Tab-separated table of C-alpha atoms and ligand atoms in Angstrom:
chain	number	residue	atom	x	y	z
D	1	MET	CA	-11.988	3.770	11.512
D	2	LEU	CA	-8.765	2.801	9.766
D	3	PRO	CA	-8.883	-0.466	7.861
D	4	PHE	CA	-6.927	-3.587	8.592
D	5	ILE	CA	-6.886	-6.471	6.232
D	6	GLN	CA	-5.761	-10.030	6.033
D	7	ARG	CA	-2.979	-10.202	3.476
D	8	PRO	CA	-3.235	-12.915	0.776
D	9	GLN	CA	-2.024	-16.401	1.627
D	10	PRO	CA	1.445	-17.451	0.433
D	11	THR	CA	2.125	-20.317	-1.912
D	12	PRO	CA	2.764	-23.698	-0.201
D	13	PRO	CA	6.180	-23.646	1.520
D	14	ARG	CA	9.060	-25.816	0.437
D	15	SER	CA	10.647	-28.533	2.568
D	16	LEU	CA	13.387	-27.345	4.897
D	17	PRO	CA	16.541	-29.131	6.098
D	18	ASP	CA	17.630	-29.025	9.711
D	19	PRO	CA	18.658	-25.417	10.448
D	20	GLY	CA	21.703	-26.363	12.538
D	21	PHE	CA	21.665	-23.306	14.775
D	22	SER	CA	25.013	-23.448	16.549
D	23	HIS	CA	24.623	-19.981	18.099
D	24	PRO	CA	20.988	-19.044	18.327
D	25	CYS	CA	20.639	-15.401	19.184
D	26	VAL	CA	17.738	-15.859	21.534
D	27	THR	CA	14.984	-18.338	22.242
D	28	ASN	CA	11.837	-18.307	24.294
D	29	GLU	CA	9.507	-20.905	25.687
D	30	SER	CA	6.534	-22.284	23.867
D	31	GLN	CA	2.965	-21.783	25.005
D	32	ALA	CA	1.355	-23.164	21.864
D	33	PRO	CA	0.691	-26.838	21.167
D	34	ALA	CA	2.529	-28.303	18.182
D	35	ARG	CA	0.325	-28.930	15.148
D	36	ARG	CA	0.559	-32.393	13.658
D	37	GLY	CA	2.613	-32.399	10.479
D	38	ALA	CA	3.743	-28.801	10.945
D	39	ARG	CA	7.365	-27.876	10.371
D	40	ILE	CA	9.796	-25.075	11.109
D	41	LEU	CA	9.258	-21.999	8.942
D	42	THR	CA	12.036	-19.550	8.092
D	43	LEU	CA	11.606	-15.821	7.693
D	44	LEU	CA	14.373	-13.537	6.535
D	45	GLN	CA	14.095	-9.930	7.682
D	46	LEU	CA	15.882	-7.410	5.470
D	47	THR	CA	15.641	-3.787	6.441
D	48	ASP	CA	16.545	-0.224	5.582
D	49	PRO	CA	17.922	-0.770	2.057
D	50	HIS	CA	17.610	2.980	1.229
D	51	LEU	CA	17.621	2.370	-2.524
D	52	PHE	CA	17.763	5.135	-5.145
D	53	ALA	CA	16.267	5.598	-8.587
D	54	ARG	CA	19.761	5.160	-10.021
D	55	GLY	CA	21.557	1.945	-9.141
D	56	ARG	CA	24.937	3.647	-8.886
D	57	ASP	CA	23.916	6.238	-6.267
D	58	GLN	CA	25.503	6.041	-2.842
D	59	LEU	CA	24.439	6.778	0.717
D	60	LEU	CA	27.493	7.969	2.679
D	61	GLY	CA	29.805	5.835	0.580
D	62	ILE	CA	27.622	2.751	0.243
D	63	THR	CA	26.149	1.866	-3.155
D	64	THR	CA	22.868	0.808	-1.614
D	65	SER	CA	21.610	-1.150	-4.614
D	66	GLN	CA	24.788	-3.238	-4.627
D	67	SER	CA	24.817	-3.838	-0.890
D	68	PHE	CA	21.144	-4.862	-0.966
D	69	LYS	CA	21.792	-7.320	-3.780
D	70	SER	CA	24.746	-8.788	-1.884
D	71	VAL	CA	22.759	-9.200	1.327
D	72	LEU	CA	19.799	-10.692	-0.546
D	73	GLN	CA	22.043	-13.172	-2.353
D	74	THR	CA	23.833	-14.114	0.876
D	75	ALA	CA	20.535	-14.529	2.691
D	76	LEU	CA	18.965	-16.755	0.078
D	77	ALA	CA	22.130	-18.821	-0.325
D	78	SER	CA	22.448	-19.410	3.414
D	79	VAL	CA	19.008	-20.802	4.159
D	80	PRO	CA	15.923	-21.913	2.220
D	81	ALA	CA	13.537	-19.082	3.022
D	82	ASP	CA	9.778	-19.433	3.288
D	83	ALA	CA	9.240	-15.679	3.293
D	84	LEU	CA	11.002	-12.328	3.256
D	85	VAL	CA	9.922	-9.328	5.323
D	86	LEU	CA	11.258	-5.847	4.551
D	87	THR	CA	10.812	-3.478	7.471
D	88	GLY	CA	10.985	-0.031	5.935
D	89	ASP	CA	13.241	2.703	4.610
D	90	LEU	CA	13.014	0.851	1.327
D	91	VAL	CA	13.863	3.841	-0.878
D	92	GLN	CA	15.892	6.922	0.054
D	93	ASP	CA	14.876	9.362	-2.686
D	94	ALA	CA	11.085	8.763	-2.758
D	95	SER	CA	11.345	7.691	-6.409
D	96	VAL	CA	8.953	5.300	-8.135
D	97	ALA	CA	12.014	3.993	-9.987
D	98	GLY	CA	13.605	3.046	-6.665
D	99	TYR	CA	10.552	0.989	-5.669
D	100	ARG	CA	10.479	-0.598	-9.126
D	101	ARG	CA	14.123	-1.596	-8.664
D	102	LEU	CA	13.264	-3.181	-5.334
D	103	ARG	CA	10.234	-4.997	-6.714
D	104	ARG	CA	12.247	-6.451	-9.602
D	105	LEU	CA	14.835	-7.822	-7.170
D	106	LEU	CA	12.214	-9.268	-4.816
D	107	ASP	CA	10.082	-10.781	-7.581
D	108	ALA	CA	13.182	-12.492	-8.990
D	109	THR	CA	13.669	-14.406	-5.729
D	110	ARG	CA	10.333	-16.213	-6.224
D	111	VAL	CA	9.972	-16.148	-2.430
D	112	ARG	CA	6.850	-14.639	-0.882
D	113	TYR	CA	7.601	-11.205	0.581
D	114	ASP	CA	5.890	-8.522	2.630
D	115	CYS	CA	6.941	-4.880	2.955
D	116	ILE	CA	6.118	-2.113	5.402
D	117	PRO	CA	7.145	1.547	5.128
D	118	GLY	CA	9.714	3.487	7.142
D	119	ASN	CA	10.175	7.202	7.747
D	120	HIS	CA	12.217	7.654	4.544
D	121	ASP	CA	9.557	6.038	2.353
D	122	SER	CA	6.994	7.718	0.143
D	123	LEU	CA	3.664	5.950	0.696
D	124	ASN	CA	2.427	7.279	-2.624
D	125	ALA	CA	5.381	5.968	-4.643
D	126	MET	CA	5.360	2.697	-2.698
D	127	GLN	CA	1.657	2.173	-3.442
D	128	GLN	CA	2.199	2.833	-7.149
D	129	VAL	CA	4.589	-0.108	-7.313
D	130	PHE	CA	3.440	-2.530	-4.603
D	131	GLY	CA	-0.269	-1.701	-4.292
D	132	THR	CA	-2.104	-0.591	-1.200
D	133	THR	CA	-1.826	-3.725	0.959
D	134	GLU	CA	1.812	-3.031	1.816
D	135	THR	CA	0.960	0.402	3.203
D	136	LEU	CA	-2.092	-0.422	5.301
D	137	PRO	CA	-1.850	0.969	8.842
D	138	VAL	CA	-2.333	-2.536	10.292
D	139	SER	CA	-2.523	-5.862	8.455
D	140	PHE	CA	-1.787	-9.518	9.067
D	141	ARG	CA	-1.535	-12.858	7.377
D	142	ARG	CA	-1.397	-16.513	8.367
D	143	PHE	CA	1.973	-18.187	8.023
D	144	GLY	CA	1.657	-21.908	8.732
D	145	GLY	CA	0.384	-22.065	12.292
D	146	TRP	CA	1.672	-18.553	12.969
D	147	THR	CA	0.303	-15.082	12.379
D	148	LEU	CA	2.470	-12.291	10.977
D	149	ILE	CA	1.273	-8.793	11.860
D	150	PHE	CA	2.449	-5.679	10.020
D	151	LEU	CA	2.245	-2.208	11.559
D	152	ASP	CA	2.890	1.045	9.762
D	153	SER	CA	4.617	3.047	12.523
D	154	THR	CA	5.363	6.095	10.372
D	155	GLU	CA	4.043	9.567	11.106
D	156	PRO	CA	4.011	11.881	8.057
D	157	GLY	CA	6.584	14.663	8.289
D	158	HIS	CA	8.428	13.105	11.213
D	159	GLU	CA	11.558	10.982	11.475
D	160	GLY	CA	10.192	9.306	14.577
D	161	GLY	CA	7.167	7.032	14.609
D	162	ARG	CA	3.800	6.951	16.323
D	163	LEU	CA	1.043	4.345	16.234
D	164	GLY	CA	-1.800	6.229	17.861
D	165	ALA	CA	-4.909	4.940	19.573
D	166	THR	CA	-6.663	3.688	16.434
D	167	ARG	CA	-3.814	1.493	15.216
D	168	LEU	CA	-3.235	0.152	18.708
D	169	ALA	CA	-6.922	-0.706	18.984
D	170	LEU	CA	-6.767	-2.556	15.653
D	171	LEU	CA	-3.720	-4.474	16.844
D	172	GLU	CA	-5.567	-5.397	20.025
D	173	ARG	CA	-8.498	-6.709	17.955
D	174	ILE	CA	-6.200	-8.874	15.835
D	175	LEU	CA	-4.464	-10.235	18.915
D	176	MET	CA	-7.792	-11.077	20.540
D	177	ALA	CA	-9.053	-12.889	17.437
D	178	ASP	CA	-7.239	-16.201	18.031
D	179	THR	CA	-4.384	-17.823	19.944
D	180	SER	CA	-1.846	-18.689	17.226
D	181	PRO	CA	1.710	-17.512	17.984
D	182	ALA	CA	2.402	-14.130	16.395
D	183	VAL	CA	5.320	-12.009	15.233
D	184	ILE	CA	4.791	-8.262	14.863
D	185	PHE	CA	6.815	-6.235	12.359
D	186	LEU	CA	7.197	-2.456	12.390
D	187	HIS	CA	9.842	0.026	11.306
D	188	HIS	CA	10.593	2.087	14.411
D	189	HIS	CA	11.978	0.673	17.647
D	190	PRO	CA	9.505	0.624	20.548
D	191	VAL	CA	12.145	0.414	23.289
D	192	ALA	CA	15.277	2.432	24.101
D	193	ILE	CA	18.481	0.946	22.718
D	194	ARG	CA	20.832	3.214	24.729
D	195	SER	CA	21.705	5.553	21.845
D	196	ARG	CA	20.329	8.948	22.802
D	197	TRP	CA	20.108	10.405	19.300
D	198	ILE	CA	18.057	7.577	17.817
D	199	ASP	CA	16.087	6.873	20.969
D	200	GLY	CA	14.585	10.315	20.373
D	201	ILE	CA	13.080	9.117	17.084
D	202	GLY	CA	11.682	5.689	17.996
D	203	VAL	CA	7.959	4.970	18.376
D	204	ALA	CA	6.665	7.804	20.543
D	205	ASP	CA	3.993	5.545	22.012
D	206	GLY	CA	6.190	2.461	22.164
D	207	ALA	CA	5.234	1.930	25.816
D	208	ALA	CA	1.567	1.563	24.811
D	209	LEU	CA	2.540	-0.939	22.104
D	210	LEU	CA	4.541	-3.002	24.593
D	211	ALA	CA	1.695	-2.849	27.125
D	212	CYS	CA	-0.626	-4.234	24.447
D	213	CYS	CA	1.816	-7.051	23.672
D	214	ASP	CA	2.252	-7.786	27.391
D	215	ARG	CA	-1.476	-8.623	27.563
D	216	HIS	CA	-1.262	-11.307	24.856
D	217	ALA	CA	0.794	-14.443	25.448
D	218	ARG	CA	0.534	-15.270	21.738
D	219	VAL	CA	2.990	-12.464	20.892
D	220	LYS	CA	6.405	-14.102	20.523
D	221	ALA	CA	8.446	-11.293	18.959
D	222	LEU	CA	8.482	-7.707	17.705
D	223	ALA	CA	10.994	-7.223	14.899
D	224	PHE	CA	11.949	-3.767	13.659
D	225	GLY	CA	14.428	-1.824	11.525
D	226	HIS	CA	15.357	1.878	11.781
D	227	ILE	CA	18.264	1.411	14.222
D	228	HIS	CA	20.706	0.003	11.620
D	229	GLN	CA	22.289	-2.334	14.188
D	230	GLU	CA	21.687	-5.646	15.900
D	231	PHE	CA	19.563	-5.595	19.036
D	232	ALA	CA	17.906	-8.362	21.041
D	233	GLN	CA	16.081	-8.182	24.344
D	234	GLN	CA	13.678	-10.515	26.112
D	235	ARG	CA	10.566	-8.909	27.580
D	236	GLY	CA	8.318	-11.333	29.435
D	237	GLY	CA	7.278	-13.988	26.922
D	238	TYR	CA	8.460	-12.221	23.781
D	239	LEU	CA	11.548	-10.887	22.074
D	240	LEU	CA	12.424	-7.412	20.855
D	241	LEU	CA	14.611	-7.769	17.775
D	242	GLY	CA	16.482	-5.043	15.878
D	243	THR	CA	18.310	-5.836	12.667
D	244	PRO	CA	21.287	-4.389	10.760
D	245	SER	CA	20.581	-2.423	7.628
D	246	THR	CA	21.402	-3.877	4.233
D	247	CYS	CA	23.557	-0.756	3.691
D	248	LEU	CA	25.181	1.456	6.364
D	249	GLN	CA	25.389	0.643	10.078
D	250	PHE	CA	24.961	2.867	13.153
D	251	LYS	CA	27.415	2.517	16.024
D	252	PRO	CA	25.700	1.226	19.197
D	253	HIS	CA	25.446	3.250	22.435
D	254	GLN	CA	26.142	6.731	21.069
D	255	ASP	CA	24.781	10.112	22.148
D	256	ARG	CA	25.181	11.500	18.634
D	257	PHE	CA	24.906	10.068	15.118
D	258	ALA	CA	27.902	7.803	14.470
D	259	LEU	CA	28.516	5.190	11.811
D	260	ASP	CA	29.883	1.718	12.407
D	261	ASP	CA	32.206	-0.136	10.062
D	262	ARG	CA	30.418	-3.445	10.469
D	263	ALA	CA	29.237	-5.290	7.378
D	264	PRO	CA	25.628	-5.115	6.150
D	265	GLY	CA	23.362	-7.955	7.214
D	266	PHE	CA	19.945	-9.465	7.783
D	267	ARG	CA	18.059	-11.478	10.404
D	268	GLU	CA	17.025	-15.095	10.123
D	269	ILE	CA	13.934	-15.987	12.159
D	270	GLN	CA	12.843	-19.588	12.579
D	271	LEU	CA	9.295	-20.231	13.744
D	272	HIS	CA	8.717	-23.634	15.299
D	273	PRO	CA	5.331	-25.355	15.266
D	274	ASP	CA	5.181	-25.275	19.078
D	275	GLY	CA	5.543	-21.483	19.239
D	276	VAL	CA	9.295	-21.289	19.886
D	277	ILE	CA	11.356	-18.711	17.986
D	278	GLN	CA	15.035	-18.921	17.146
D	279	SER	CA	16.705	-15.924	15.587
D	280	ARG	CA	20.139	-14.734	14.631
D	281	VAL	CA	21.772	-11.977	12.626
D	282	ARG	CA	24.006	-12.813	9.718
D	283	ARG	CA	26.273	-10.385	7.936
D	284	CYS	CA	27.668	-10.158	4.434
D	285	GLU	CA	31.287	-9.992	5.612
D	286	THR	CA	32.761	-9.998	2.129
D	287	TYR	CA	30.911	-6.853	1.016
D	288	PRO	CA	33.761	-4.415	0.237
D	289	GLU	CA	32.238	-0.942	0.818
D	290	ARG	CA	32.048	0.784	4.184
D	291	ALA	CA	30.354	4.083	5.019
D	292	ILE	CA	32.290	7.347	5.323
D	293	PRO	CA	33.502	7.113	8.944
D	294	ASP	CA	33.169	10.767	10.037
D	295	ALA	CA	29.729	11.507	8.551
D	296	MET	CA	27.520	13.590	10.848
D	297	GLY	CA	24.174	12.438	9.449
D	298	TYR	CA	22.298	11.694	6.260
M	301	FE2	FE1	17.011	3.585	7.799
C-alpha cells in the first residue's frame, strides 16, 4: 500500500482585501455551508518553471530563472497570497542546484507553498531539497475550511502520466473522509485539450480520475500544469483548470508541437467559505523574452 499523508498545517493566514474580480474566469455553485468568521483564501498556482542549475541557462530562448522570478514577483505584487502551489516540471536538468534555486526563491516569499513533481522532475533530487512530503504519491492538507489534495501523476520513464489503481483508491479514501470543499492538484491534464500531440501525453487514466471526482460533490476543481497554456472547462460541479507556464507557452489546438508568443503567467484561485471558487489567469506582459518561434520540441 502506498502511503498518503496529511501535510503540515500552514501558519495563520493574513487578512485579505476585497479581490475585485472584474473578469472571473469561471465560477461554480456552492454546496457547502459558510463557516462563521471564515474568509476568502487566495492560492496562486505557478507551474512548469523548468529551472536549471545555472541561472543563465535558457529553454528555447527563455531564461527560465528570470521568467520565474518575474512571474513570482508579479503574482505576489498583484494579490496577497495565502499559499503558493507549484504543479510540476520544477527543474529541467534534474539538478539538485536547480531545486535549491527554487527553494531559495520560494522561502524568500515567506508564503506557505506546496510542490508536486512533473515528468521533467527528478524525484531523488527534489527529495534532497524539499524532503519526502512533496513527492508522496497522494497527500492533502487543510486550508481554512477547504482541503487541498496533491497527486503525483508522474510515471517513471514516461512523458505522459498515470495514476494507477492504488493512487486512485487513496484519493477515493481522502474524498470519503469528510465533506469540506476540495481542490485537487496534479501535473498532467486529465482531459483532452484539443492539441493532438500533448493529448497523447496526458494522464493515461484521466477518465478514471474524473469518474472518481464525479462521485464526490466536495470536489470543486482540478488544477494542473503540463499543457503550458490556459484552459478552463466546467464538468458537473467542478472545474478543470490548466495554467500557463512561468516560461515558454504552447500554442493551443495544434496537431504538432508549436510554441506560442504569449507572455508567461500564473493562476489566481480564490476559495470562498461557502465552497465557491473564482479563478483567473494573469500574465507577466512586460517580460521581454519570447521562445524561439520555429522550435520543434524540447
Ligand atoms: Fe512543462
